[in-house]
Amino acid sequence: RTLDVYQRLGTPVIVTGVEWGAVDPWADPEAAAEGIAALLRHLVRAKGYTCVQGWMLTNEPDIGFYAQGGTFE
């Protein structure tokens, strides 16, 4: 329903990957890429969402660095 609203408003959407709780979601990069491509094909071709403009690999890409004790100083 959210994409329906953005579609009606003409708002560009960047779909973001969320892998919370997944065990090593990038262990098989080819399978991950195929899954992402399948999702985007479904949203754009099957559902007709022209508002979907791209894909962002992950939300908060630096959180792993921070969680492992890294600092931003």
Tab-separated table of N, CA and C in Angstrom:
chain	number	residue	atom	x	y	z
A	1	ARG	N	0.819	-1.197	0.000
A	1	ARG	CA	0.000	0.000	0.000
A	1	ARG	C	0.859	1.256	0.000
A	2	THR	N	1.992	1.191	0.637
A	2	THR	CA	2.859	2.371	0.679
A	2	THR	C	3.314	2.767	-0.723
A	3	LEU	N	3.729	1.806	-1.525
A	3	LEU	CA	4.150	2.133	-2.886
A	3	LEU	C	2.995	2.676	-3.708
A	4	ASP	N	1.773	2.236	-3.433
A	4	ASP	CA	0.613	2.786	-4.132
A	4	ASP	C	0.476	4.287	-3.874
A	5	VAL	N	0.699	4.686	-2.632
A	5	VAL	CA	0.612	6.110	-2.269
A	5	VAL	C	1.710	6.893	-2.982
A	6	TYR	N	2.956	6.386	-2.925
A	6	TYR	CA	4.056	7.087	-3.589
A	6	TYR	C	3.842	7.155	-5.097
A	7	GLN	N	3.282	6.110	-5.659
A	7	GLN	CA	2.989	6.100	-7.096
A	7	GLN	C	1.993	7.204	-7.434
A	8	ARG	N	0.917	7.305	-6.645
A	8	ARG	CA	-0.098	8.343	-6.891
A	8	ARG	C	0.485	9.747	-6.747
A	9	LEU	N	1.399	9.912	-5.799
A	9	LEU	CA	1.997	11.226	-5.558
A	9	LEU	C	3.119	11.557	-6.545
A	10	GLY	N	3.581	10.571	-7.272
A	10	GLY	CA	4.699	10.791	-8.191
A	10	GLY	C	6.031	10.929	-7.473
A	11	THR	N	6.125	10.322	-6.300
A	11	THR	CA	7.330	10.417	-5.483
A	11	THR	C	8.327	9.326	-5.860
A	12	PRO	N	9.568	9.692	-6.190
A	12	PRO	CA	10.575	8.671	-6.492
A	12	PRO	C	10.888	7.843	-5.244
A	13	VAL	N	11.084	6.551	-5.436
A	13	VAL	CA	11.358	5.629	-4.329
A	13	VAL	C	12.660	4.887	-4.591
A	14	ILE	N	13.506	4.822	-3.583
A	14	ILE	CA	14.699	3.984	-3.599
A	14	ILE	C	14.412	2.835	-2.635
A	15	VAL	N	14.360	1.622	-3.145
A	15	VAL	CA	14.111	0.454	-2.304
A	15	VAL	C	15.406	0.133	-1.569
A	16	THR	N	15.307	-0.121	-0.276
A	16	THR	CA	16.483	-0.364	0.554
A	16	THR	C	16.465	-1.776	1.106
A	17	GLY	N	17.606	-2.444	1.010
A	17	GLY	CA	17.738	-3.789	1.568
A	17	GLY	C	17.812	-3.733	3.082
A	18	VAL	N	17.109	-4.631	3.702
A	18	VAL	CA	17.153	-4.751	5.158
A	18	VAL	C	17.397	-6.216	5.471
A	19	GLU	N	18.530	-6.497	6.060
A	19	GLU	CA	18.871	-7.880	6.343
A	19	GLU	C	18.975	-8.170	7.842
A	20	TRP	N	18.188	-7.430	8.627
A	20	TRP	CA	18.203	-7.630	10.074
A	20	TRP	C	17.872	-9.075	10.400
A	21	GLY	N	18.690	-9.683	11.225
A	21	GLY	CA	18.433	-11.040	11.682
A	21	GLY	C	18.815	-12.117	10.689
A	22	ALA	N	19.208	-11.743	9.493
A	22	ALA	CA	19.607	-12.743	8.499
A	22	ALA	C	21.012	-13.234	8.829
A	23	VAL	N	21.234	-14.511	8.629
A	23	VAL	CA	22.555	-15.083	8.863
A	23	VAL	C	23.343	-15.010	7.563
A	24	ASP	N	24.352	-14.151	7.546
A	24	ASP	CA	25.239	-13.973	6.394
A	24	ASP	C	24.481	-13.841	5.073
A	25	PRO	N	23.705	-12.768	4.925
A	25	PRO	CA	22.877	-12.620	3.723
A	25	PRO	C	23.680	-12.470	2.431
A	26	TRP	N	24.958	-12.161	2.532
A	26	TRP	CA	25.784	-11.956	1.341
A	26	TRP	C	26.770	-13.097	1.117
A	27	ALA	N	26.540	-14.251	1.751
A	27	ALA	CA	27.435	-15.400	1.579
A	27	ALA	C	27.470	-15.849	0.118
A	28	ASP	N	26.348	-15.705	-0.559
A	28	ASP	CA	26.260	-16.064	-1.981
A	28	ASP	C	25.828	-14.806	-2.738
A	29	PRO	N	26.800	-13.985	-3.151
A	29	PRO	CA	26.466	-12.712	-3.792
A	29	PRO	C	25.619	-12.859	-5.055
A	30	GLU	N	25.850	-13.919	-5.822
A	30	GLU	CA	25.066	-14.111	-7.047
A	30	GLU	C	23.601	-14.380	-6.715
A	31	ALA	N	23.355	-15.195	-5.699
A	31	ALA	CA	21.974	-15.472	-5.288
A	31	ALA	C	21.318	-14.204	-4.745
A	32	ALA	N	22.078	-13.417	-3.978
A	32	ALA	CA	21.539	-12.165	-3.438
A	32	ALA	C	21.180	-11.213	-4.581
A	33	ALA	N	22.062	-11.108	-5.568
A	33	ALA	CA	21.808	-10.228	-6.720
A	33	ALA	C	20.579	-10.693	-7.493
A	34	GLU	N	20.432	-11.993	-7.660
A	34	GLU	CA	19.250	-12.525	-8.355
A	34	GLU	C	17.969	-12.226	-7.580
A	35	GLY	N	18.034	-12.331	-6.258
A	35	GLY	CA	16.870	-12.009	-5.436
A	35	GLY	C	16.475	-10.542	-5.549
A	36	ILE	N	17.463	-9.670	-5.517
A	36	ILE	CA	17.210	-8.237	-5.653
A	36	ILE	C	16.622	-7.941	-7.039
A	37	ALA	N	17.219	-8.533	-8.062
A	37	ALA	CA	16.723	-8.320	-9.426
A	37	ALA	C	15.289	-8.816	-9.567
A	38	ALA	N	14.987	-9.966	-8.962
A	38	ALA	CA	13.625	-10.510	-9.034
A	38	ALA	C	12.630	-9.574	-8.355
A	39	LEU	N	13.017	-9.027	-7.211
A	39	LEU	CA	12.137	-8.090	-6.509
A	39	LEU	C	11.876	-6.852	-7.366
A	40	LEU	N	12.933	-6.269	-7.923
A	40	LEU	CA	12.772	-5.065	-8.732
A	40	LEU	C	11.961	-5.346	-9.996
A	41	ARG	N	12.204	-6.489	-10.642
A	41	ARG	CA	11.395	-6.859	-11.809
A	41	ARG	C	9.924	-6.957	-11.437
A	42	HIS	N	9.646	-7.570	-10.297
A	42	HIS	CA	8.258	-7.715	-9.853
A	42	HIS	C	7.614	-6.350	-9.612
A	43	LEU	N	8.330	-5.480	-8.901
A	43	LEU	CA	7.765	-4.173	-8.578
A	43	LEU	C	7.549	-3.313	-9.822
A	44	VAL	N	8.519	-3.325	-10.732
A	44	VAL	CA	8.451	-2.433	-11.897
A	44	VAL	C	7.627	-3.046	-13.035
A	45	ARG	N	7.923	-4.284	-13.375
A	45	ARG	CA	7.250	-4.887	-14.540
A	45	ARG	C	5.881	-5.460	-14.194
A	46	ALA	N	5.823	-6.276	-13.150
A	46	ALA	CA	4.557	-6.944	-12.826
A	46	ALA	C	3.563	-5.992	-12.167
A	47	LYS	N	4.044	-5.182	-11.224
A	47	LYS	CA	3.153	-4.279	-10.494
A	47	LYS	C	3.033	-2.904	-11.147
A	48	GLY	N	3.979	-2.547	-12.017
A	48	GLY	CA	3.896	-1.284	-12.744
A	48	GLY	C	4.292	-0.051	-11.948
A	49	TYR	N	5.108	-0.211	-10.927
A	49	TYR	CA	5.525	0.932	-10.117
A	49	TYR	C	6.627	1.723	-10.830
A	50	THR	N	6.242	2.792	-11.480
A	50	THR	CA	7.230	3.662	-12.119
A	50	THR	C	7.937	4.544	-11.093
A	51	CYS	N	7.403	4.593	-9.885
A	51	CYS	CA	8.026	5.399	-8.830
A	51	CYS	C	9.314	4.760	-8.321
A	52	VAL	N	9.482	3.453	-8.506
A	52	VAL	CA	10.696	2.771	-8.047
A	52	VAL	C	11.833	3.161	-8.981
A	53	GLN	N	12.802	3.872	-8.413
A	53	GLN	CA	13.888	4.442	-9.208
A	53	GLN	C	15.241	3.784	-8.965
A	54	GLY	N	15.339	2.952	-7.928
A	54	GLY	CA	16.633	2.338	-7.670
A	54	GLY	C	16.627	1.454	-6.453
A	55	TRP	N	17.812	0.956	-6.148
A	55	TRP	CA	18.028	0.039	-5.033
A	55	TRP	C	19.213	0.535	-4.228
A	56	MET	N	19.097	0.544	-2.903
A	56	MET	CA	20.202	0.849	-2.006
A	56	MET	C	20.574	-0.454	-1.321
A	57	LEU	N	21.816	-0.840	-1.401
A	57	LEU	CA	22.253	-2.144	-0.923
A	57	LEU	C	21.850	-2.422	0.520
A	58	THR	N	22.065	-1.469	1.396
A	58	THR	CA	21.721	-1.707	2.795
A	58	THR	C	21.473	-0.385	3.500
A	59	ASN	N	20.658	-0.435	4.511
A	59	ASN	CA	20.408	0.737	5.337
A	59	ASN	C	21.512	0.801	6.384
A	60	GLU	N	21.990	1.978	6.677
A	60	GLU	CA	23.043	2.176	7.676
A	60	GLU	C	24.257	1.295	7.383
A	61	PRO	N	24.919	1.481	6.235
A	61	PRO	CA	26.018	0.592	5.846
A	61	PRO	C	27.207	0.600	6.800
A	62	ASP	N	27.314	1.610	7.638
A	62	ASP	CA	28.451	1.669	8.556
A	62	ASP	C	28.146	1.069	9.924
A	63	ILE	N	26.957	0.521	10.134
A	63	ILE	CA	26.584	0.029	11.459
A	63	ILE	C	27.451	-1.161	11.880
A	64	GLY	N	27.861	-2.005	10.935
A	64	GLY	CA	28.735	-3.131	11.265
A	64	GLY	C	30.078	-2.659	11.792
A	65	PHE	N	30.614	-1.639	11.155
A	65	PHE	CA	31.877	-1.050	11.596
A	65	PHE	C	31.738	-0.518	13.014
A	66	TYR	N	30.667	0.192	13.255
A	66	TYR	CA	30.424	0.765	14.579
A	66	TYR	C	30.186	-0.333	15.613
A	67	ALA	N	29.405	-1.349	15.267
A	67	ALA	CA	29.075	-2.428	16.197
A	67	ALA	C	30.316	-3.236	16.591
A	68	GLN	N	31.326	-3.230	15.746
A	68	GLN	CA	32.555	-3.957	16.038
A	68	GLN	C	33.587	-3.100	16.742
A	69	GLY	N	33.161	-1.947	17.238
A	69	GLY	CA	34.051	-1.102	18.025
A	69	GLY	C	34.718	0.011	17.259
A	70	GLY	N	34.411	0.170	15.995
A	70	GLY	CA	34.996	1.257	15.212
A	70	GLY	C	34.481	2.607	15.687
A	71	THR	N	35.268	3.636	15.469
A	71	THR	CA	34.831	4.980	15.836
A	71	THR	C	34.849	5.865	14.590
A	72	PHE	N	34.153	6.947	14.679
A	72	PHE	CA	34.078	7.881	13.576
A	72	PHE	C	34.877	9.142	13.874
A	73	GLU	N	35.774	9.062	14.815
A	73	GLU	CA	36.575	10.220	15.192
A	73	GLU	C	37.843	10.272	14.400
